[in-house]
Amino acid sequence: MSRRRLAGLGCAVVLGMVAVSALTAAGGGLGSIKSQDLKEWLSYIASDELEGREIYTSGIGLAAAYIEEHARAWGARPAGDKGRYLQTVRVLGVKTTSHATVTVEVNGETRTFADGEGVVFPKNMGGTQRLTLDRVEFAGYGLDAPAAGHMDYKGKDVRKAAVIWLGPNGPKTVDANVYRRLLVARNRYATEQLGAAASVGVAAAAGAGRGGRGAAGPSASGGSGGGRGALPAADFTTVQRLDALTPPTVTADDAFFTFLFSRAPVKYDELKPKAAAQEPLPSFRLDGVRLTFNVEADYQVVRTQLTQNVVALVEGSDAQLKHTYIAFGAHYDHVGYAEGEVDRADGGARRLGAKGRVTPGKEDDRIWNGADDDGSGTVALLALLKAFAEGPHPKRSLVFVWHAGEERGLLGSRYFADYPTVPIDQIVTQLNIDMIGRNRDDKASEANTVYLVGSDRISTELHNLNRSANAALSKPLTLNYEFNDPADLESLYTRSDHYSYAAKGIPIIFFTTGLHPDYHANTDEVSKIEFDKMTRIVQLVYETGLRVANLDHAPARDNLGPRAGRLTQ
Ligand SMILES: [Zn+2]
């Protein structure tokens, strides 16, 4: 069936629906946020018709049209490209030719290591820069795992320093399987979370996955891309500006570390066996050492794929403050459907080409509907848009962004953060919703609980505003900060779209109800959604957004990091 004919049909159906819901809730505001609306919209967004809303498929296109039609019906202003609701997201496949080097100076003696000869830079190393650092800190395993009682950075301020760490598998006191996510992200942790200017570590143990800057690995392009002639293979895929400067994060080999530690209190030939044996490692400053990172690469775009964010705006009522924004976000993509058939060989059943987990006994269901992930956030944003567009407009303006490509590495939100359709420095807060439709692990004891991640990391004031918004609800929710705890192994703080805004220094709150057995399974269905609870969470987001939007100053950015954790009441 061709897209065009399909689209015609789709629109007719959508317009009918929009007219009905617009009529019923004139006036907007908190009271207009209703579970039956959420259910109606989610029943379409997470229907088999939308094929699991994978990026670059017709299903996600239908979802975009549905969102756009509702925004138009409620009188929200288009805020995508050129007066439209859609913002085209360009996903680049890039080939790298590296000219990068690291020069190590130890007590006046220097050696230069080229990329691929002693050091390895990520394929996406950001824009050209030359960075010289005199403060070089050896941080042992470079790992903070409070739950395992291991804290390499305790009492250590590595802001603006170069950090060095060793030990691909970490210390023996930390289970490498349980802490895999933290172990492979040590370079990013040092630079993005602790503010180090650069980080040098060892390559991940074989099969442990790769860190590196917000770029998906080499894309298996090679495919024809539909035209004549195969497309050249890309080294990485990104939506971000290729000229943006980022802290260098490299891995190095024995030759590099031997020279680096040649005048250190403990030499490398002593440290290496200790790290290999996962024994305790010392940590110390490398006096008399200077590192110069010459970050330089030619990037050739060899492929461009297109998708769309959907962006709508409700203008603020205050002449001054309306030029500042509260951003609300969710992702409207999911992982799609399996093209493969069910293989029933040797008595079992297996879905070939599965896009995630297949719930045993449900092999016949080929569609990952993503009702909770993130259908719940997608329709929550619809309810918020309706409540603000049809209700009293607060002083500041409100921008609603339905992000595409979250499942492929936060593509839509990273693109919006680098190519914003409203001034990024005028966004005073971002409220992100991803999976608010269930009880964590399907526990009845979670019926009143919502998890908040990142609320206190950049702005304590925003954190407190959210808490008072909750207290003002007719039925306050239980606010749980377990996933905000630095000890948390899931590191949800880096795993959804708010992170693209936080990386720009914007105070954020990530709302979620947590993981459950249907997470990324083909059984994440509408029938399992807790609509009444979800409605209350949307009302909490509404109240929080309203308070920030009427604040006469932007929430103060004190950047005190995560303090609220699993014990916070
Ligand atoms: Zn999600």
XYZ file of C-alpha atoms and ligand atoms in Angstrom:
570
model
C 0.000 0.000 0.000
C 1.493 3.415 -0.915
C 2.151 6.022 1.712
C 0.080 8.715 -0.006
C -3.189 6.752 -0.095
C -2.553 5.660 3.447
C -1.926 9.235 4.547
C -5.281 10.406 3.048
C -7.148 7.759 5.003
C -5.195 8.522 8.182
C -6.010 12.228 8.122
C -9.764 11.653 7.701
C -9.788 9.423 10.792
C -7.591 11.784 12.809
C -9.646 14.917 12.095
C -12.785 13.131 13.343
C -11.049 12.281 16.647
C -9.565 15.722 17.162
C -12.871 17.486 16.772
C -14.403 15.304 19.530
C -11.685 15.750 22.158
C -11.290 19.502 21.482
C -15.015 19.978 22.123
C -15.096 18.091 25.401
C -12.376 19.928 27.271
C -12.730 23.617 26.447
C -10.873 25.693 29.007
C -7.797 23.516 29.467
C -5.865 23.695 32.706
C -5.131 20.946 35.230
C -8.716 19.655 35.166
C -8.592 18.979 31.423
C -5.990 16.251 31.902
C -8.117 13.133 31.794
C -7.360 9.420 31.710
C -9.942 8.699 28.998
C -8.198 11.125 26.640
C -4.846 9.527 27.416
C -6.354 6.122 26.744
C -7.957 7.224 23.468
C -4.717 8.684 22.124
C -2.514 5.859 23.325
C -4.835 3.288 21.771
C -3.931 4.819 18.422
C -0.268 5.659 19.035
C 0.501 2.131 20.335
C -1.771 0.318 17.900
C -0.457 -2.354 15.533
C -1.327 0.068 12.705
C 1.674 2.164 13.709
C 3.952 -0.886 13.489
C 5.952 -0.061 16.632
C 6.907 3.450 15.366
C 10.482 2.630 14.369
C 12.567 5.509 12.946
C 12.470 5.745 9.131
C 9.202 3.720 8.880
C 5.639 4.653 7.906
C 4.463 3.935 11.447
C 6.409 6.826 12.939
C 5.159 9.027 10.103
C 1.561 8.279 11.049
C 2.348 9.103 14.659
C 3.846 12.459 13.625
C 0.721 13.298 11.587
C -1.525 12.389 14.529
C 0.408 14.640 16.912
C 0.487 17.466 14.395
C -3.275 17.305 13.795
C -4.001 17.524 17.516
C -1.616 20.443 18.009
C -3.267 22.305 15.140
C -6.771 21.580 16.497
C -5.843 23.028 19.918
C -4.394 26.174 18.380
C -0.807 25.482 19.379
C 1.733 27.288 17.253
C 3.978 25.281 14.902
C 7.601 25.517 16.100
C 9.467 23.169 13.761
C 11.175 24.276 10.560
C 9.832 27.187 8.533
C 6.498 27.611 10.342
C 5.719 23.909 10.335
C 5.278 21.487 13.227
C 7.933 19.159 11.832
C 11.663 19.706 12.397
C 13.722 17.642 9.966
C 16.447 15.731 11.780
C 19.485 14.912 9.673
C 21.187 11.708 10.768
C 24.665 11.708 9.307
C 26.823 8.722 8.507
C 30.374 10.030 8.738
C 33.785 8.723 7.707
C 36.735 9.907 9.778
C 40.317 10.610 8.676
C 42.178 11.261 11.885
C 45.238 13.478 12.295
C 44.942 13.455 16.076
C 47.868 13.026 18.459
C 48.675 13.157 22.156
C 52.019 14.614 23.236
C 53.261 13.526 26.638
C 55.885 15.599 28.426
C 57.561 14.070 31.478
C 60.064 16.255 33.236
C 60.919 17.987 29.964
C 61.192 14.842 27.863
C 58.456 14.517 25.242
C 56.950 11.822 23.099
C 54.074 12.165 20.634
C 51.595 9.355 20.031
C 49.495 9.412 16.893
C 45.914 8.094 16.741
C 46.204 4.366 16.169
C 49.832 4.239 17.380
C 49.687 4.039 21.165
C 46.468 5.998 21.598
C 43.014 5.616 20.091
C 40.601 8.535 19.683
C 36.881 7.955 19.174
C 35.826 8.189 15.524
C 33.706 11.161 16.508
C 36.194 13.296 18.461
C 34.377 16.607 17.925
C 35.835 19.804 16.444
C 39.492 20.708 15.945
C 41.236 21.874 19.114
C 44.634 21.859 20.773
C 44.430 21.361 24.528
C 47.396 21.420 26.906
C 46.868 20.247 30.489
C 49.397 20.537 33.319
C 47.245 18.924 35.972
C 47.242 15.169 35.394
C 45.485 12.992 37.965
C 45.850 9.213 38.131
C 42.515 7.963 39.552
C 43.127 4.226 39.925
C 40.265 2.415 38.214
C 38.446 5.713 37.572
C 35.251 4.268 39.000
C 32.674 5.439 41.541
C 30.528 2.481 42.647
C 29.198 3.533 46.066
C 26.938 0.476 46.376
C 30.052 -1.711 46.066
C 32.003 0.524 48.447
C 34.436 1.604 45.723
C 34.950 5.348 45.150
C 38.075 6.344 43.172
C 37.052 10.014 43.043
C 36.152 10.431 46.731
C 37.707 13.703 47.914
C 39.283 14.193 44.482
C 38.458 17.311 42.437
C 39.286 16.545 38.822
C 37.478 19.521 37.287
C 39.536 20.883 34.380
C 42.251 18.218 34.912
C 43.324 15.329 32.733
C 42.269 12.019 34.303
C 44.123 8.737 33.840
C 42.648 5.352 34.795
C 43.591 1.699 34.364
C 42.070 -1.808 34.669
C 39.668 -2.969 31.906
C 37.682 -5.134 34.350
C 37.806 -2.801 37.362
C 38.632 -3.891 40.921
C 37.728 -7.397 42.086
C 35.401 -5.894 44.727
C 33.108 -4.746 41.905
C 31.202 -7.355 39.861
C 32.126 -6.537 36.256
C 28.854 -7.972 34.915
C 26.646 -5.971 37.234
C 28.689 -2.800 36.719
C 29.278 -3.226 32.976
C 27.432 0.015 32.130
C 29.611 2.046 34.544
C 32.861 0.292 33.541
C 32.543 1.060 29.818
C 31.495 4.663 30.492
C 34.480 5.694 32.651
C 35.870 8.229 30.157
C 32.450 9.860 29.791
C 31.871 9.803 33.554
C 35.130 11.681 34.203
C 34.422 14.348 31.582
C 30.615 14.696 31.498
C 29.782 14.109 35.169
C 32.949 15.201 37.006
C 34.015 18.001 34.668
C 37.460 16.664 33.773
C 39.022 18.398 30.735
C 40.199 15.095 29.246
C 40.332 11.412 30.107
C 42.752 8.618 29.158
C 41.976 5.016 30.005
C 42.383 1.503 28.703
C 40.352 -0.120 25.985
C 37.294 -1.984 27.219
C 37.702 -5.703 27.792
C 36.799 -7.645 24.628
C 32.988 -7.727 24.032
C 32.276 -5.123 26.732
C 30.963 -2.491 24.290
C 32.409 0.976 23.550
C 32.163 4.388 25.175
C 32.925 7.485 23.120
C 30.990 10.618 22.349
C 27.263 10.333 21.737
C 27.795 8.606 18.480
C 26.387 5.303 17.502
C 29.073 2.873 16.257
C 29.869 2.295 12.612
C 26.538 2.082 10.817
C 26.134 -1.050 8.784
C 25.456 1.164 5.758
C 27.053 -0.578 2.861
C 23.406 -0.958 1.836
C 22.347 0.559 -1.486
C 20.095 3.108 0.224
C 17.695 2.398 -2.625
C 19.687 4.309 -5.306
C 22.424 3.000 -7.693
C 25.788 1.973 -6.193
C 26.514 0.912 -2.644
C 26.948 3.633 -0.035
C 30.408 3.845 1.525
C 30.523 2.509 5.116
C 30.415 5.149 7.833
C 32.612 5.140 10.945
C 29.883 6.643 13.081
C 26.407 8.079 12.962
C 25.554 11.393 14.545
C 23.055 14.231 14.485
C 25.297 16.611 16.402
C 27.445 19.460 15.127
C 30.745 17.976 13.955
C 32.573 21.154 14.936
C 31.440 21.156 18.564
C 34.409 21.007 20.951
C 34.255 18.125 23.408
C 36.684 16.986 26.112
C 39.122 14.482 24.558
C 38.514 10.891 25.687
C 41.080 8.385 24.455
C 42.319 4.905 25.242
C 46.026 4.080 25.304
C 48.377 1.116 25.308
C 51.385 -0.088 27.294
C 53.930 2.067 25.443
C 51.976 5.209 26.264
C 51.462 4.366 29.949
C 55.049 3.206 30.420
C 56.295 6.639 29.353
C 53.522 8.522 31.170
C 54.345 6.873 34.515
C 58.133 6.847 33.917
C 58.744 9.427 36.671
C 55.685 8.687 38.807
C 55.827 7.505 42.437
C 54.603 4.102 41.154
C 55.765 2.916 37.715
C 53.536 1.318 35.094
C 55.212 -2.100 35.250
C 54.036 -2.215 38.853
C 50.577 -0.817 38.190
C 49.754 -3.005 35.196
C 49.896 -6.416 36.936
C 47.986 -4.983 39.906
C 45.231 -3.765 37.572
C 45.200 -7.067 35.716
C 44.830 -8.878 39.039
C 42.090 -6.374 39.979
C 43.951 -5.492 43.165
C 43.651 -2.102 44.891
C 45.350 0.691 42.913
C 46.885 3.860 44.315
C 45.840 7.262 43.050
C 48.068 10.286 42.820
C 48.863 13.406 40.815
C 51.458 12.974 38.082
C 53.756 15.871 38.894
C 55.964 17.206 36.119
C 53.693 15.720 33.479
C 51.966 17.751 30.761
C 49.593 16.371 28.157
C 48.799 18.063 24.859
C 45.810 16.765 22.928
C 45.876 17.730 19.280
C 42.335 16.879 18.248
C 42.094 17.027 14.481
C 40.096 14.965 12.013
C 38.554 15.280 8.573
C 34.924 14.244 8.562
C 33.298 13.159 5.338
C 29.532 12.782 5.387
C 28.853 9.632 3.381
C 25.168 9.215 4.185
C 22.245 11.307 5.392
C 19.053 9.802 6.718
C 16.048 11.965 7.525
C 13.462 11.809 10.278
C 11.337 14.391 12.091
C 10.853 15.848 15.539
C 7.399 17.321 16.086
C 7.532 20.731 17.785
C 4.652 22.905 19.026
C 4.578 26.079 21.069
C 2.223 27.865 23.461
C 3.201 31.491 23.720
C 3.628 33.069 27.154
C 1.511 35.980 28.373
C 4.276 38.229 29.737
C 5.875 40.691 27.318
C 9.373 39.945 28.625
C 9.224 36.445 29.993
C 7.524 35.022 26.893
C 10.950 35.085 25.254
C 12.025 32.346 27.657
C 10.866 28.748 27.507
C 9.949 25.652 29.459
C 10.572 22.628 27.260
C 8.468 19.466 27.634
C 9.842 16.323 26.004
C 9.072 12.698 25.191
C 10.111 10.334 22.397
C 7.492 9.131 19.945
C 9.615 6.439 18.301
C 10.022 2.872 19.453
C 11.772 -0.217 18.043
C 9.263 -1.316 15.384
C 8.334 -4.840 14.296
C 10.079 -8.088 13.408
C 10.193 -8.911 9.713
C 11.213 -12.495 10.451
C 8.762 -15.345 10.980
C 8.411 -17.646 13.980
C 10.858 -20.526 13.861
C 9.301 -23.545 15.556
C 12.196 -25.939 14.967
C 13.128 -28.444 17.726
C 9.817 -27.938 19.578
C 10.424 -24.390 20.744
C 9.308 -21.096 19.191
C 11.639 -18.246 18.215
C 10.779 -14.976 16.463
C 13.446 -14.291 13.860
C 14.548 -10.686 13.520
C 13.140 -9.791 16.939
C 13.501 -6.077 17.795
C 13.829 -6.737 21.510
C 12.719 -9.321 24.005
C 9.998 -11.764 23.016
C 7.744 -12.699 25.913
C 7.560 -16.499 26.115
C 4.292 -17.758 24.623
C 3.838 -14.513 22.680
C 6.061 -15.330 19.728
C 3.183 -14.716 17.308
C 3.105 -11.013 18.142
C 5.599 -9.405 15.716
C 5.010 -5.768 16.793
C 6.798 -3.923 19.638
C 3.960 -1.475 20.349
C 5.846 0.506 22.990
C 2.674 1.535 24.843
C 4.713 2.501 27.907
C 7.985 3.207 26.049
C 7.357 5.897 25.207
C 3.726 5.914 24.077
C 2.868 7.050 27.601
C 5.157 10.078 27.334
C 3.961 10.860 23.813
C 0.318 11.165 24.871
C 1.232 12.813 28.180
C 2.736 15.623 26.094
C -0.525 15.826 24.104
C -2.479 16.262 27.334
C -0.046 18.930 28.579
C -0.191 20.777 25.270
C -3.992 20.759 25.337
C -4.100 21.878 28.985
C -1.800 24.842 28.335
C -3.017 25.737 24.825
C -6.676 25.815 25.852
C -6.053 26.991 29.405
C -4.557 30.112 30.984
C -1.206 30.885 29.341
C 1.517 31.340 31.947
C 4.101 34.148 31.697
C 6.854 32.147 29.958
C 6.381 30.296 26.686
C 6.134 26.502 26.507
C 7.746 24.387 23.803
C 6.697 20.768 23.323
C 9.133 18.462 21.520
C 8.254 14.951 20.431
C 11.703 13.506 19.778
C 12.445 10.930 17.081
C 15.231 8.387 17.228
C 15.605 8.135 21.006
C 15.929 4.391 20.667
C 18.886 4.872 18.304
C 20.847 7.082 20.710
C 18.835 10.169 21.644
C 19.015 11.326 17.994
C 16.059 13.735 17.972
C 16.882 15.439 21.269
C 20.577 15.748 20.484
C 19.620 17.320 17.185
C 17.193 19.738 18.828
C 19.816 20.684 21.426
C 22.366 21.458 18.688
C 19.844 22.947 16.203
C 17.126 24.375 18.453
C 14.074 26.080 16.939
C 13.900 28.360 20.005
C 17.062 29.930 21.545
C 18.687 27.173 23.643
C 19.991 29.710 26.191
C 16.423 30.887 26.775
C 15.224 27.413 27.778
C 15.136 27.691 31.563
C 13.992 24.128 32.285
C 13.302 20.858 30.464
C 10.768 18.334 31.785
C 11.185 14.897 30.185
C 8.717 12.015 30.294
C 9.706 8.479 29.360
C 7.672 5.470 30.581
C 5.116 6.690 33.132
C 2.426 4.113 32.389
C 3.209 1.229 34.700
C 4.158 0.143 38.204
C 7.835 -0.730 38.548
C 8.193 -4.489 38.243
C 4.367 -4.543 38.212
C 4.345 -4.222 42.017
C 1.034 -3.029 43.534
C 3.117 -1.278 46.193
C 4.277 1.102 43.454
C 0.747 2.323 42.640
C 1.438 5.784 44.049
C 5.090 6.094 43.061
C 6.852 8.149 40.402
C 10.633 8.264 40.002
C 12.393 11.570 39.527
C 15.842 11.613 37.979
C 18.147 14.630 37.789
C 15.796 17.094 39.525
C 18.462 18.408 41.921
C 21.607 17.976 39.824
C 21.657 21.382 38.088
C 19.057 23.388 40.046
C 18.104 22.771 43.669
C 15.390 25.401 43.218
C 13.742 23.363 40.456
C 13.894 20.278 42.680
C 12.082 22.137 45.477
C 9.542 23.612 43.056
C 8.653 20.142 41.893
C 8.255 18.923 45.469
C 5.906 21.787 46.340
C 3.957 21.186 43.118
C 3.419 17.595 44.242
C 2.361 18.666 47.718
C -0.272 20.923 46.108
C -1.943 18.075 44.213
C -5.242 16.790 45.601
C -3.596 13.347 45.908
C 0.176 13.831 46.148
C 2.328 11.096 44.640
C 5.207 9.314 46.340
C 8.365 10.858 44.892
C 11.192 8.318 44.688
C 14.787 9.370 43.890
C 16.392 5.933 43.747
C 17.375 6.297 40.082
C 18.896 9.703 40.831
C 21.246 8.079 43.302
C 24.838 8.116 41.961
C 25.017 4.517 43.193
C 22.245 3.494 40.831
C 23.452 0.903 38.301
C 20.867 1.625 35.629
C 22.336 5.137 35.087
C 18.962 6.299 33.825
C 20.266 9.887 34.016
C 22.161 9.380 30.760
C 19.561 7.172 29.041
C 16.755 9.440 27.873
C 16.248 12.720 26.071
C 16.579 15.052 29.070
C 20.295 14.237 28.960
C 20.682 16.145 25.686
C 19.398 19.285 27.454
C 21.297 18.660 30.685
C 24.466 18.430 28.587
C 23.774 22.069 27.638
C 23.532 23.026 31.316
C 19.713 23.262 31.372
C 18.005 22.191 34.627
C 15.970 19.080 33.910
C 13.633 16.620 35.581
C 13.129 13.149 34.145
C 9.791 11.530 35.122
C 9.458 7.746 34.928
C 7.715 4.895 36.740
C 10.630 2.525 36.139
C 11.327 -0.719 34.398
C 9.054 -3.775 34.252
C 8.977 -7.225 32.593
C 7.591 -5.791 29.335
C 10.403 -3.226 28.909
C 11.479 -3.502 25.243
C 9.405 -6.656 24.945
C 6.753 -7.373 22.336
C 4.176 -7.285 25.131
C 4.457 -3.603 26.086
C 0.741 -3.133 25.367
C -1.985 -0.556 26.047
C -3.915 -3.123 28.065
C -1.231 -3.017 30.777
C -1.150 0.744 31.256
C -2.171 2.242 34.645
C -4.107 5.210 33.236
C -5.295 6.716 36.547
C -1.784 6.798 37.974
C -0.424 8.097 34.667
C -2.996 10.927 34.719
C -1.798 12.024 38.152
C 1.823 12.059 36.984
C 0.868 14.221 33.993
C -0.873 16.585 36.426
C 2.335 16.734 38.489
C 4.305 17.676 35.359
C 1.651 20.284 34.527
C 1.857 21.826 38.012
C 5.662 21.827 37.952
C 5.764 23.421 34.499
C 3.165 26.030 35.465
C 5.167 27.090 38.522
C 8.401 27.473 36.581
C 6.568 29.261 33.772
C 5.203 31.860 36.181
C 8.459 32.288 38.096
C 9.839 35.815 37.798
C 13.400 34.448 37.559
C 14.870 31.366 35.903
C 15.493 28.480 38.350
C 18.958 29.093 39.796
C 21.667 26.770 38.431
C 23.819 25.811 41.416
C 25.080 22.550 39.817
C 25.493 20.797 43.154
C 25.008 17.362 41.563
C 22.849 14.462 42.721
C 21.999 14.521 46.443
C 18.469 13.149 46.511
C 18.712 9.357 46.436
C 17.040 6.115 47.466
C 16.717 7.286 51.106
C 15.179 10.696 50.306
C 11.574 10.938 51.535
Zn 12.049 5.212 26.136
